[in-house]
Structures are given as C-alpha cells and as structure tokens.
mmCIF file of C-alpha atoms and ligand atoms in Angstrom:
data_model
loop_
_atom_site.group_PDB
_atom_site.id
_atom_site.type_symbol
_atom_site.label_atom_id
_atom_site.label_comp_id
_atom_site.label_asym_id
_atom_site.label_seq_id
_atom_site.Cartn_x
_atom_site.Cartn_y
_atom_site.Cartn_z
ATOM 1 C CA MET K 162 64.036 69.510 170.886
ATOM 2 C CA PRO K 163 61.706 70.480 168.010
ATOM 3 C CA ARG K 164 60.045 67.502 166.343
ATOM 4 C CA HIS K 165 59.636 67.379 162.603
ATOM 5 C CA ALA K 166 57.829 64.884 160.395
ATOM 6 C CA ALA K 167 60.019 63.685 157.548
ATOM 7 C CA VAL K 168 59.024 61.538 154.610
ATOM 8 C CA THR K 169 61.374 58.559 154.743
ATOM 9 C CA GLY K 170 59.560 56.087 152.496
ATOM 10 C CA TRP K 171 57.445 56.286 149.368
ATOM 11 C CA GLY K 172 55.780 53.934 146.921
ATOM 12 C CA HIS K 173 53.048 53.786 144.336
ATOM 13 C CA TYR K 174 51.060 51.262 142.397
ATOM 14 C CA ALA K 175 49.253 51.545 139.085
ATOM 15 C CA PRO K 176 47.193 48.691 137.643
ATOM 16 C CA GLU K 177 48.641 46.893 134.644
ATOM 17 C CA LYS K 178 45.775 47.571 132.262
ATOM 18 C CA VAL K 179 46.393 50.684 130.151
ATOM 19 C CA LEU K 180 43.440 52.423 128.512
ATOM 20 C CA THR K 181 44.647 54.753 125.768
ATOM 21 C CA ASN K 182 42.859 57.642 124.107
ATOM 22 C CA ARG K 183 42.725 55.507 120.964
ATOM 23 C CA ASP K 184 40.912 52.791 122.944
ATOM 24 C CA LEU K 185 38.381 55.423 124.040
ATOM 25 C CA GLU K 186 37.864 56.517 120.423
ATOM 26 C CA GLY K 187 36.450 53.039 119.819
ATOM 27 C CA MET K 188 34.102 53.294 122.790
ATOM 28 C CA LEU K 189 32.495 56.739 122.468
ATOM 29 C CA ASP K 190 32.363 59.940 120.426
ATOM 30 C CA THR K 191 35.765 61.435 121.305
ATOM 31 C CA SER K 192 39.227 61.711 119.807
ATOM 32 C CA ASP K 193 42.815 61.350 120.881
ATOM 33 C CA GLU K 194 43.387 64.873 119.588
ATOM 34 C CA TRP K 195 40.576 66.385 121.723
ATOM 35 C CA ILE K 196 41.679 64.613 124.880
ATOM 36 C CA ARG K 197 45.359 65.457 124.442
ATOM 37 C CA THR K 198 44.849 69.124 123.616
ATOM 38 C CA ARG K 199 42.131 69.761 126.250
ATOM 39 C CA THR K 200 43.676 67.752 129.097
ATOM 40 C CA GLY K 201 47.207 66.538 128.303
ATOM 41 C CA ILE K 202 46.115 62.964 129.062
ATOM 42 C CA CYS K 203 47.351 60.193 126.740
ATOM 43 C CA GLU K 204 46.446 57.114 128.759
ATOM 44 C CA ARG K 205 45.207 55.986 132.151
ATOM 45 C CA ARG K 206 45.304 52.766 134.208
ATOM 46 C CA ILE K 207 42.228 50.680 134.969
ATOM 47 C CA ALA K 208 41.967 48.285 137.923
ATOM 48 C CA ALA K 209 41.552 44.578 137.164
ATOM 49 C CA HIS K 210 38.379 42.831 138.370
ATOM 50 C CA ASP K 211 40.059 41.535 141.509
ATOM 51 C CA GLU K 212 41.667 44.888 142.386
ATOM 52 C CA THR K 213 40.117 47.487 144.667
ATOM 53 C CA THR K 214 41.214 50.685 146.376
ATOM 54 C CA SER K 215 42.434 48.731 149.408
ATOM 55 C CA THR K 216 44.437 46.174 147.413
ATOM 56 C CA MET K 217 46.191 48.924 145.446
ATOM 57 C CA CYS K 218 46.784 50.978 148.604
ATOM 58 C CA ALA K 219 48.257 47.956 150.376
ATOM 59 C CA ILE K 220 50.820 47.446 147.603
ATOM 60 C CA ALA K 221 51.793 51.138 147.571
ATOM 61 C CA ALA K 222 51.976 51.117 151.384
ATOM 62 C CA GLN K 223 54.225 48.058 151.480
ATOM 63 C CA ARG K 224 56.518 49.656 148.893
ATOM 64 C CA ALA K 225 56.744 52.803 151.038
ATOM 65 C CA LEU K 226 57.559 50.735 154.126
ATOM 66 C CA ASP K 227 60.236 48.792 152.234
ATOM 67 C CA LYS K 228 61.804 52.040 151.066
ATOM 68 C CA ALA K 229 61.849 53.326 154.660
ATOM 69 C CA HIS K 230 63.296 50.013 155.934
ATOM 70 C CA MET K 231 60.395 49.898 158.351
ATOM 71 C CA ALA K 232 58.126 47.040 159.425
ATOM 72 C CA ALA K 233 54.345 47.531 159.325
ATOM 73 C CA ILE K 234 54.166 46.490 162.968
ATOM 74 C CA ASP K 235 56.070 49.689 163.856
ATOM 75 C CA LEU K 236 53.416 52.023 162.403
ATOM 76 C CA ASP K 237 51.336 54.071 164.861
ATOM 77 C CA LEU K 238 48.679 55.266 162.432
ATOM 78 C CA ILE K 239 47.349 54.769 158.901
ATOM 79 C CA ILE K 240 45.512 57.575 157.113
ATOM 80 C CA CYS K 241 43.874 56.534 153.861
ATOM 81 C CA ALA K 242 42.679 59.275 151.525
ATOM 82 C CA THR K 243 40.028 58.048 149.122
ATOM 83 C CA THR K 244 36.738 58.982 147.512
ATOM 84 C CA THR K 245 36.186 55.471 146.216
ATOM 85 C CA PRO K 246 36.490 53.246 149.304
ATOM 86 C CA ASP K 247 36.013 49.479 148.957
ATOM 87 C CA THR K 248 32.897 49.816 151.134
ATOM 88 C CA LEU K 249 31.156 52.616 153.024
ATOM 89 C CA MET K 250 32.071 50.620 156.129
ATOM 90 C CA PRO K 251 34.585 49.377 157.191
ATOM 91 C CA ALA K 252 37.059 52.100 156.304
ATOM 92 C CA THR K 253 39.537 51.231 153.556
ATOM 93 C CA ALA K 254 42.334 52.217 155.977
ATOM 94 C CA CYS K 255 41.345 49.242 158.175
ATOM 95 C CA LEU K 256 41.534 46.886 155.196
ATOM 96 C CA VAL K 257 45.019 48.205 154.427
ATOM 97 C CA GLN K 258 45.999 47.851 158.101
ATOM 98 C CA ASP K 259 44.985 44.194 158.046
ATOM 99 C CA SER K 260 46.555 43.475 154.675
ATOM 100 C CA ILE K 261 50.007 44.834 155.562
ATOM 101 C CA GLY K 262 49.902 43.566 159.166
ATOM 102 C CA ALA K 263 50.097 46.905 160.974
ATOM 103 C CA ALA K 264 48.819 45.437 164.241
ATOM 104 C CA ASN K 265 49.764 48.463 166.365
ATOM 105 C CA ALA K 266 48.256 51.156 164.154
ATOM 106 C CA GLY K 267 45.056 53.143 164.363
ATOM 107 C CA ALA K 268 43.420 53.595 160.972
ATOM 108 C CA PHE K 269 40.883 55.888 159.385
ATOM 109 C CA ASP K 270 39.747 57.214 156.012
ATOM 110 C CA LEU K 271 39.847 60.826 154.928
ATOM 111 C CA ASN K 272 37.616 62.087 152.136
ATOM 112 C CA THR K 273 38.467 65.429 150.612
ATOM 113 C CA ALA K 274 38.489 64.071 147.042
ATOM 114 C CA CYS K 275 41.505 65.163 144.994
ATOM 115 C CA THR K 276 43.090 67.126 147.835
ATOM 116 C CA GLY K 277 43.061 64.033 150.071
ATOM 117 C CA PHE K 278 46.754 63.239 149.879
ATOM 118 C CA VAL K 279 47.819 66.768 150.854
ATOM 119 C CA TYR K 280 45.252 66.854 153.683
ATOM 120 C CA GLY K 281 46.675 63.482 154.786
ATOM 121 C CA LEU K 282 50.255 64.767 154.778
ATOM 122 C CA VAL K 283 49.197 67.737 156.897
ATOM 123 C CA MET K 284 47.267 65.579 159.340
ATOM 124 C CA ALA K 285 50.054 63.013 159.707
ATOM 125 C CA SER K 286 52.530 65.810 160.374
ATOM 126 C CA GLN K 287 50.334 67.193 163.171
ATOM 127 C CA PHE K 288 50.231 63.796 164.921
ATOM 128 C CA ILE K 289 54.011 63.573 164.743
ATOM 129 C CA GLN K 290 54.889 67.179 165.577
ATOM 130 C CA SER K 291 52.597 67.126 168.608
ATOM 131 C CA GLY K 292 54.479 64.126 169.975
ATOM 132 C CA ALA K 293 51.429 61.859 169.845
ATOM 133 C CA TYR K 294 52.899 59.470 167.280
ATOM 134 C CA ASP K 295 56.282 58.661 165.739
ATOM 135 C CA ARG K 296 55.430 56.809 162.515
ATOM 136 C CA VAL K 297 52.445 57.463 160.290
ATOM 137 C CA LEU K 298 51.546 56.016 156.896
ATOM 138 C CA VAL K 299 49.616 58.201 154.471
ATOM 139 C CA VAL K 300 48.147 56.401 151.496
ATOM 140 C CA GLY K 301 45.875 57.755 148.778
ATOM 141 C CA GLY K 302 44.061 55.402 146.448
ATOM 142 C CA GLU K 303 41.179 55.425 144.003
ATOM 143 C CA THR K 304 39.237 52.995 141.842
ATOM 144 C CA LEU K 305 37.398 55.724 139.975
ATOM 145 C CA SER K 306 36.798 53.469 136.965
ATOM 146 C CA ARG K 307 33.983 51.807 138.964
ATOM 147 C CA PHE K 308 32.168 55.130 139.430
ATOM 148 C CA LEU K 309 32.382 56.462 135.884
ATOM 149 C CA ASN K 310 29.627 56.482 133.323
ATOM 150 C CA TRP K 311 31.537 55.074 130.360
ATOM 151 C CA GLN K 312 29.009 56.684 128.043
ATOM 152 C CA ASP K 313 29.678 60.186 129.390
ATOM 153 C CA ARG K 314 32.591 61.584 127.393
ATOM 154 C CA THR K 315 32.805 64.693 129.571
ATOM 155 C CA THR K 316 33.999 62.664 132.572
ATOM 156 C CA CYS K 317 35.121 59.111 131.724
ATOM 157 C CA ILE K 318 38.106 60.199 129.633
ATOM 158 C CA LEU K 319 39.618 62.116 132.549
ATOM 159 C CA PHE K 320 40.101 59.655 135.374
ATOM 160 C CA GLY K 321 42.261 56.658 136.238
ATOM 161 C CA ASP K 322 42.976 54.181 139.047
ATOM 162 C CA GLY K 323 46.024 53.816 141.300
ATOM 163 C CA ALA K 324 47.570 54.429 144.708
ATOM 164 C CA GLY K 325 50.463 56.350 146.262
ATOM 165 C CA ALA K 326 51.874 56.185 149.788
ATOM 166 C CA VAL K 327 54.451 57.746 152.060
ATOM 167 C CA VAL K 328 55.812 56.948 155.506
ATOM 168 C CA LEU K 329 56.391 59.963 157.756
ATOM 169 C CA GLU K 330 58.465 59.701 160.870
ATOM 170 C CA ALA K 331 59.614 61.893 163.714
ATOM 171 C CA THR K 332 63.017 63.471 163.391
ATOM 172 C CA GLU K 333 65.006 66.348 164.838
ATOM 173 C CA ASP K 334 66.264 67.040 161.324
ATOM 174 C CA GLU K 335 65.039 70.449 160.040
ATOM 175 C CA SER K 336 62.711 68.895 157.475
ATOM 176 C CA GLY K 337 59.110 68.043 156.776
ATOM 177 C CA LEU K 338 56.191 70.468 156.525
ATOM 178 C CA LEU K 339 57.094 74.135 156.830
ATOM 179 C CA SER K 340 53.579 75.467 156.226
ATOM 180 C CA PHE K 341 50.175 74.555 154.883
ATOM 181 C CA VAL K 342 46.850 76.019 153.799
ATOM 182 C CA LEU K 343 43.630 73.993 153.739
ATOM 183 C CA GLY K 344 40.353 75.348 152.414
ATOM 184 C CA SER K 345 36.819 74.356 151.581
ATOM 185 C CA GLN K 346 33.705 75.792 149.987
ATOM 186 C CA GLY K 347 30.835 73.363 150.501
ATOM 187 C CA SER K 348 28.425 75.462 148.468
ATOM 188 C CA GLY K 349 30.291 74.218 145.383
ATOM 189 C CA GLY K 350 29.706 70.567 146.265
ATOM 190 C CA PRO K 351 27.175 69.913 143.478
ATOM 191 C CA LEU K 352 29.794 70.808 140.847
ATOM 192 C CA LEU K 353 31.606 67.512 141.438
ATOM 193 C CA THR K 354 29.675 64.740 143.118
ATOM 194 C CA ILE K 355 28.690 61.095 143.379
ATOM 195 C CA ALA K 356 25.194 61.770 144.667
ATOM 196 C CA GLY K 357 23.781 58.253 145.089
ATOM 197 C CA GLY K 358 24.467 55.547 147.666
ATOM 198 C CA GLY K 359 24.768 57.817 150.711
ATOM 199 C CA ALA K 360 22.254 58.685 153.430
ATOM 200 C CA ALA K 361 20.701 61.453 151.319
ATOM 201 C CA LYS K 362 19.992 59.136 148.393
ATOM 202 C CA PRO K 363 20.291 55.510 149.487
ATOM 203 C CA ALA K 364 20.838 53.067 146.638
ATOM 204 C CA SER K 365 17.558 51.994 145.063
ATOM 205 C CA PRO K 366 16.380 50.908 141.607
ATOM 206 C CA GLU K 367 15.471 54.586 141.013
ATOM 207 C CA THR K 368 18.921 55.946 141.903
ATOM 208 C CA VAL K 369 20.558 53.326 139.724
ATOM 209 C CA ALA K 370 18.198 54.089 136.823
ATOM 210 C CA ALA K 371 19.016 57.796 137.189
ATOM 211 C CA GLY K 372 22.782 57.069 137.218
ATOM 212 C CA ASP K 373 23.216 58.693 140.623
ATOM 213 C CA HIS K 374 26.009 56.245 141.461
ATOM 214 C CA TYR K 375 28.181 57.803 138.740
ATOM 215 C CA LEU K 376 30.578 60.707 139.123
ATOM 216 C CA TYR K 377 29.017 63.936 137.849
ATOM 217 C CA MET K 378 31.054 67.060 137.141
ATOM 218 C CA ARG K 379 30.670 70.567 135.749
ATOM 219 C CA GLY K 380 34.189 70.643 134.309
ATOM 220 C CA ASN K 381 34.258 74.226 133.128
ATOM 221 C CA GLU K 382 33.393 75.700 136.508
ATOM 222 C CA ILE K 383 35.815 73.366 138.283
ATOM 223 C CA PHE K 384 38.564 74.516 135.905
ATOM 224 C CA LYS K 385 38.239 78.163 136.938
ATOM 225 C CA PHE K 386 37.941 77.286 140.615
ATOM 226 C CA ALA K 387 41.032 75.057 140.381
ATOM 227 C CA VAL K 388 43.359 77.753 139.077
ATOM 228 C CA ARG K 389 42.012 80.453 141.412
ATOM 229 C CA SER K 390 42.169 78.342 144.564
ATOM 230 C CA MET K 391 45.572 76.771 143.902
ATOM 231 C CA VAL K 392 47.212 80.088 143.056
ATOM 232 C CA GLN K 393 45.871 81.696 146.215
ATOM 233 C CA ALA K 394 46.667 78.751 148.500
ATOM 234 C CA ALA K 395 50.192 78.316 147.124
ATOM 235 C CA GLY K 396 50.939 82.007 147.567
ATOM 236 C CA GLU K 397 49.720 81.881 151.173
ATOM 237 C CA ALA K 398 51.640 78.681 151.955
ATOM 238 C CA LEU K 399 54.877 80.175 150.601
ATOM 239 C CA THR K 400 54.388 83.362 152.620
ATOM 240 C CA LYS K 401 53.705 81.352 155.785
ATOM 241 C CA ALA K 402 56.909 79.389 155.187
ATOM 242 C CA GLY K 403 58.848 82.629 154.694
ATOM 243 C CA LEU K 404 59.798 81.559 151.172
ATOM 244 C CA THR K 405 59.360 82.908 147.669
ATOM 245 C CA GLN K 406 58.872 81.235 144.301
ATOM 246 C CA GLU K 407 62.649 81.192 143.780
ATOM 247 C CA ASP K 408 63.065 78.929 146.802
ATOM 248 C CA VAL K 409 60.859 76.178 145.364
ATOM 249 C CA ARG K 410 62.718 73.325 143.679
ATOM 250 C CA VAL K 411 59.874 70.994 142.756
ATOM 251 C CA VAL K 412 56.121 71.572 142.519
ATOM 252 C CA VAL K 413 54.122 68.402 143.144
ATOM 253 C CA PRO K 414 50.606 69.244 141.990
ATOM 254 C CA HIS K 415 47.348 67.355 141.798
ATOM 255 C CA GLN K 416 47.303 65.935 138.281
ATOM 256 C CA ALA K 417 43.973 66.834 136.700
ATOM 257 C CA ASN K 418 44.657 68.699 133.492
ATOM 258 C CA VAL K 419 47.881 70.036 132.035
ATOM 259 C CA ARG K 420 46.118 73.296 131.078
ATOM 260 C CA ILE K 421 45.181 73.836 134.728
ATOM 261 C CA LEU K 422 48.814 73.227 135.695
ATOM 262 C CA ARG K 423 50.077 75.646 133.040
ATOM 263 C CA ALA K 424 47.668 78.400 134.066
ATOM 264 C CA THR K 425 48.564 77.933 137.754
ATOM 265 C CA GLN K 426 52.304 77.865 137.090
ATOM 266 C CA GLU K 427 52.090 81.041 134.980
ATOM 267 C CA ALA K 428 49.999 82.890 137.559
ATOM 268 C CA LEU K 429 52.436 81.929 140.307
ATOM 269 C CA GLY K 430 55.468 82.905 138.221
ATOM 270 C CA LEU K 431 57.134 79.515 138.661
ATOM 271 C CA PRO K 432 59.301 77.931 135.949
ATOM 272 C CA TRP K 433 57.416 75.205 134.066
ATOM 273 C CA GLU K 434 60.424 72.893 134.491
ATOM 274 C CA SER K 435 59.837 72.844 138.253
ATOM 275 C CA VAL K 436 56.312 71.426 137.869
ATOM 276 C CA PHE K 437 56.176 67.626 137.950
ATOM 277 C CA VAL K 438 53.662 66.258 135.429
ATOM 278 C CA ASN K 439 52.499 62.681 134.973
ATOM 279 C CA VAL K 440 48.837 63.289 134.077
ATOM 280 C CA ASP K 441 49.702 62.163 130.539
ATOM 281 C CA ARG K 442 50.291 58.605 131.819
ATOM 282 C CA TYR K 443 47.738 58.236 134.607
ATOM 283 C CA GLY K 444 44.947 60.747 134.017
ATOM 284 C CA ASN K 445 43.342 62.151 137.145
ATOM 285 C CA THR K 446 43.681 59.658 140.002
ATOM 286 C CA SER K 447 42.083 62.018 142.564
ATOM 287 C CA ALA K 448 43.343 61.300 146.103
ATOM 288 C CA ALA K 449 46.136 59.109 144.718
ATOM 289 C CA SER K 450 47.552 61.664 142.303
ATOM 290 C CA VAL K 451 49.845 63.702 144.578
ATOM 291 C CA GLY K 452 51.056 60.483 146.238
ATOM 292 C CA ILE K 453 51.927 58.853 142.934
ATOM 293 C CA ALA K 454 53.590 62.052 141.712
ATOM 294 C CA LEU K 455 55.675 62.434 144.884
ATOM 295 C CA SER K 456 56.729 58.796 144.750
ATOM 296 C CA GLU K 457 57.779 59.123 141.112
ATOM 297 C CA CYS K 458 59.752 62.332 141.839
ATOM 298 C CA ALA K 459 61.601 60.557 144.637
ATOM 299 C CA ASP K 460 62.230 57.440 142.525
ATOM 300 C CA LEU K 461 63.661 59.626 139.767
ATOM 301 C CA GLY K 462 66.153 61.139 142.231
ATOM 302 C CA MET K 463 64.688 64.622 141.755
ATOM 303 C CA LEU K 464 64.530 65.364 145.494
ATOM 304 C CA ARG K 465 67.670 66.204 147.414
ATOM 305 C CA PRO K 466 68.062 66.876 151.139
ATOM 306 C CA GLY K 467 67.109 70.499 151.850
ATOM 307 C CA ASP K 468 64.998 70.927 148.704
ATOM 308 C CA ASN K 469 61.729 72.827 149.152
ATOM 309 C CA LEU K 470 58.698 71.103 147.634
ATOM 310 C CA LEU K 471 55.411 72.875 146.955
ATOM 311 C CA PHE K 472 52.220 70.790 146.981
ATOM 312 C CA ILE K 473 49.075 72.176 145.370
ATOM 313 C CA ALA K 474 45.693 70.509 144.967
ATOM 314 C CA PHE K 475 41.982 71.168 144.432
ATOM 315 C CA GLY K 476 39.006 68.890 144.303
ATOM 316 C CA GLY K 477 35.465 67.913 145.160
ATOM 317 C CA GLY K 478 33.953 69.354 148.274
ATOM 318 C CA LEU K 479 34.968 71.799 147.022
ATOM 319 C CA THR K 480 38.362 71.725 148.694
ATOM 320 C CA TRP K 481 41.831 73.086 148.122
ATOM 321 C CA ALA K 482 45.200 72.545 149.779
ATOM 322 C CA SER K 483 48.781 73.670 149.546
ATOM 323 C CA ALA K 484 51.802 72.764 151.614
ATOM 324 C CA VAL K 485 55.522 73.488 151.619
ATOM 325 C CA MET K 486 57.805 70.648 152.614
ATOM 326 C CA ARG K 487 61.560 70.506 153.074
ATOM 327 C CA TRP K 488 62.912 67.198 151.832
ATOM 328 C CA ALA K 489 64.851 65.335 154.499
ATOM 329 C CA ASP K 490 68.186 63.568 154.441
ATOM 330 C CA VAL K 491 66.327 60.273 154.176
ATOM 331 C CA ASP K 492 69.378 58.014 154.194
ATOM 332 C CA ALA K 493 70.710 59.656 157.366
ATOM 333 C CA ILE K 494 67.369 59.343 159.206
ATOM 334 C CA VAL K 495 66.924 55.701 158.223
ATOM 335 C CA ALA K 496 70.538 54.879 159.142
ATOM 336 C CA ALA K 497 70.177 56.596 162.544
ATOM 337 C CA ARG K 498 66.966 54.678 163.264
ATOM 338 C CA GLU K 499 68.543 51.368 162.333
ATOM 339 C CA GLU K 500 71.469 52.123 164.644
ATOM 340 C CA SER K 501 69.337 53.053 167.661
ATOM 341 C CA PRO K 502 65.741 51.993 166.981
ATOM 342 C CA ASN K 503 64.246 53.332 170.225
ATOM 343 C CA VAL K 504 65.596 56.868 170.135
ATOM 344 C CA ILE K 505 63.477 59.919 169.177
HETATM 345 O O1 UT7 J 2025 40.318 66.825 140.153
HETATM 346 C C1 UT7 J 2025 39.157 67.550 140.039
HETATM 347 C C2 UT7 J 2025 38.356 66.978 138.908
HETATM 348 N N1 UT7 J 2025 37.952 67.880 137.899
HETATM 349 C C3 UT7 J 2025 38.717 68.385 136.935
HETATM 350 O O2 UT7 J 2025 39.895 68.329 136.959
HETATM 351 C C4 UT7 J 2025 38.024 69.073 135.779
HETATM 352 C C5 UT7 J 2025 38.530 70.398 135.415
HETATM 353 N N2 UT7 J 2025 38.022 70.765 134.105
HETATM 354 C C6 UT7 J 2025 38.626 70.359 132.972
HETATM 355 O O3 UT7 J 2025 39.648 69.725 132.991
HETATM 356 C C7 UT7 J 2025 37.991 70.804 131.658
HETATM 357 O O4 UT7 J 2025 36.913 71.669 131.921
HETATM 358 C C8 UT7 J 2025 37.503 69.590 130.800
HETATM 359 C C9 UT7 J 2025 38.703 68.835 130.257
HETATM 360 C C10 UT7 J 2025 36.625 68.692 131.617
HETATM 361 C C11 UT7 J 2025 36.720 70.100 129.605
HETATM 362 O O5 UT7 J 2025 37.496 71.002 128.826
HETATM 363 P P1 UT7 J 2025 36.861 72.395 128.356
HETATM 364 O O6 UT7 J 2025 37.872 73.064 127.539
HETATM 365 O O7 UT7 J 2025 36.381 73.092 129.598
HETATM 366 O O8 UT7 J 2025 35.693 71.919 127.419
HETATM 367 P P2 UT7 J 2025 34.132 72.194 127.538
HETATM 368 O O9 UT7 J 2025 33.559 71.483 128.705
HETATM 369 O O10 UT7 J 2025 33.904 73.688 127.447
HETATM 370 O O11 UT7 J 2025 33.600 71.521 126.202
HETATM 371 C C12 UT7 J 2025 33.971 71.993 124.928
HETATM 372 C C13 UT7 J 2025 33.326 71.101 123.866
HETATM 373 C C14 UT7 J 2025 31.854 70.836 124.090
HETATM 374 O O12 UT7 J 2025 31.217 70.813 122.831
HETATM 375 P P3 UT7 J 2025 30.388 72.081 122.321
HETATM 376 O O13 UT7 J 2025 29.314 72.311 123.346
HETATM 377 O O14 UT7 J 2025 31.395 73.202 122.267
HETATM 378 O O15 UT7 J 2025 29.893 71.639 120.994
HETATM 379 C C15 UT7 J 2025 31.815 69.433 124.666
HETATM 380 O O16 UT7 J 2025 30.614 68.741 124.387
HETATM 381 O O17 UT7 J 2025 33.966 69.805 123.884
HETATM 382 C C16 UT7 J 2025 32.971 68.778 123.943
HETATM 383 N N3 UT7 J 2025 33.521 67.625 124.656
HETATM 384 C C17 UT7 J 2025 34.195 66.648 124.043
HETATM 385 N N4 UT7 J 2025 34.526 66.429 122.763
HETATM 386 C C18 UT7 J 2025 35.240 65.315 122.467
HETATM 387 C C19 UT7 J 2025 33.495 67.371 125.988
HETATM 388 N N5 UT7 J 2025 34.127 66.222 126.249
HETATM 389 C C20 UT7 J 2025 34.575 65.754 125.068
HETATM 390 C C21 UT7 J 2025 35.314 64.614 124.701
HETATM 391 N N6 UT7 J 2025 35.620 64.429 123.401
HETATM 392 N N7 UT7 J 2025 35.741 63.689 125.597
#
C-alpha cells in the first residue's frame, strides 16, 4: 500500500503586542504610507519579554495536536524550523519537545531561514513516506524582533514574531505532498545575514559594537532573487506533480512583501484571488510565515479534501522551495485513527 503524509492538525500563535506602522513613525524616519505601498505591511506582532521562539512554537504545536486529536506522546519526531533559536544549543526543537511532553519523539532544528517551513514539510513527508515514522510535527517559529536594529529603517519595519505548526501523519489516502523543489545558492549568503555570534565571528565587545548580532539585508537584490526563484521553483514543482496553474486552488506563499507576491503571481499566470496573503497583519515572520498562513487558511475553511495547494518560499542562505500538496480528508483520517489507533 502506498504511504502518504497528510496534514491532519494545524495551529499558530502570534504574540499579543501589535506594533503598527504608526507606532514605527514615532520611532524612526519612516511613514505608514511608505511601508504600506512598498511592502503591504500594516502591522506586526512583537514577542513579550517572557516569550521566546520555543514558547511560541510550543503553543502553536499544542494547538496543532489538539486539532488532530493527537497526544504529544504519540509523536515520533519534531522538526523545528527557525533562524532565531532560543539558544545555539540546545536545539529549540528539544525545548518544544519537553514543553509539550513528546517523550517518544526525536527532535532537531532546521535552518533555511524563510523557506524553513516548506523544507520542514518536505522532510517530514520523507520520514513518513519511507515508513520510518508515522507522526511528525513540523513547527516554524521566529523571534526576529530580538535580532533587529530598531534604528535601521530598511529592515526593522519588515519583520515580526510568531509560530505556526502542523501535524503530518501516515495515511493510505491519496493526499499529502505530490512534488517538491528545494534549492540553494550559498554565494548569495551575504545578502541576508546575522553575521555575529557564530563560529566565524564569536560574540565579543567588538562584534556587538559593530552591530554584527543584527539582521543585515540587501533588500533590493533579495527582491529580484525572490521573484525569479519562486517562479522557477513553482513551475518545476507543478510540472513534477503533473499539474498546471488551473489545478491549483490555494497558493500558500512565504509572506515577505505583497509586491513580491504580486510579481510572482503575475509571472506564474495564477489568479490573485488564489494567493493567500496575511503579510499585512504579521509582516515577515520568516520560518513561521508559511506555517501561520497554512493554519489560517485551514481555520478559515478554505481547504477542502482533494484541493491542490502550492507552497512557494525564498529566503536567506540563499534558499528557495516550492511544493504541491493535496489536502486530505482530515475528518475521515482522524476518525479512522480514533476507531483503530494501531492501524497504518
Ligand atoms: O524573507 C526574505 C527577507 N527579505 C525580503 O523579503 C526583502 C525583499 N525586499 C523588499 O521587500 C524590498 O526591497 C524592501 C521593502 C526592503 C525595500 O523596497 P524597495 O522598493 O526595494 O526600496 P529601496 O531599498 O530601493 O529604497 C528606496 C528608498 C531609499 O531612499 P533613496 O535612496 O531612494 O533616497 C531608501 O532609503 O526608500 C528608502 N527607505 C525608506 N523610506 C522610508 C528604505 N526603507 C525605508 C523606510 N521608510 N522604512
């Protein structure tokens, strides 16, 4: 019997504190008008002092488990996508594992910046399709606000904090990932980087004085790369899945800039209505963004069994990713599991 990896639970968490463009106007030389027209962002969420990537991920993860009617103890693996881990070591995935009580799960972090959630979906699906594991949690979370230079208007207005999670489980249902494309171009790494605090530039008074612990970005160059790479990857992923643009019901993209989404949608010839957008409310939440977007789509009832979803993302690394997923009959899979918990 072929094994597929279906999403059967989803959840997201965004901190309570809202930072609006108007708030930013009072902090630095920018304007609501500039931010809205250049990015589409109206507001973003900022983690409270006692919140971190792992605490936000744990809430999103628990929500995903609740939705799937699954206990944390039944998870085989936790993959946490993040660029802003609580600590360099231990992995944030291990902190999430402890927090939700997933005593039988392996756990590791994945860092491909803004493409992290899509990379995580692909990786989780491989573990399940190969027969190695039955139930995998993918969570993406970021506390980017702690790595921003709040005096640098070219970066700090763009990003926000939050987390998104999904539970994937083995099923014989014809659902889950149909195809994927992952790419990287390390030569572009310096275009988007947090250079300090690693082995190349260990934290020191000099690195702090130079601001090396802050996110640095060449936005213009990333913009062009983003459109080019997502258009190409999405086209390849659709071809691999044997589908065309007309077969796609919902596009779940990385939420960085509404102009990037528009340019990508136009180049791909997809209707704008099929592209899910929430960058206006959250800004760019990097590895969390696709997870939050997917969770919101599902909460809104936009995804029906058999629908084809197209994921597209780009980010630091540089990296890019696209995947096509067929949405499962979630209620049927959950009901079947609850009836005979040990079968698959
Ligand atoms: O997930 C991956 C992360 N990276 C991204 O998603 C970034 C992708 N890039 C972008 O989204 C866009 O390049 C930005 C939104 C970052 C910038 O938009 P842009 O249209 O490429 O603007 P620009 O960088 O060419 O700057 C235009 C002008 C400059 O002024 P001058 O040199 O023309 O006088 C900037 O100094 O806008 C100025 N500017 C601002 N003005 C007001 C830059 N940031 C701001 C700001 N408020 N916050």
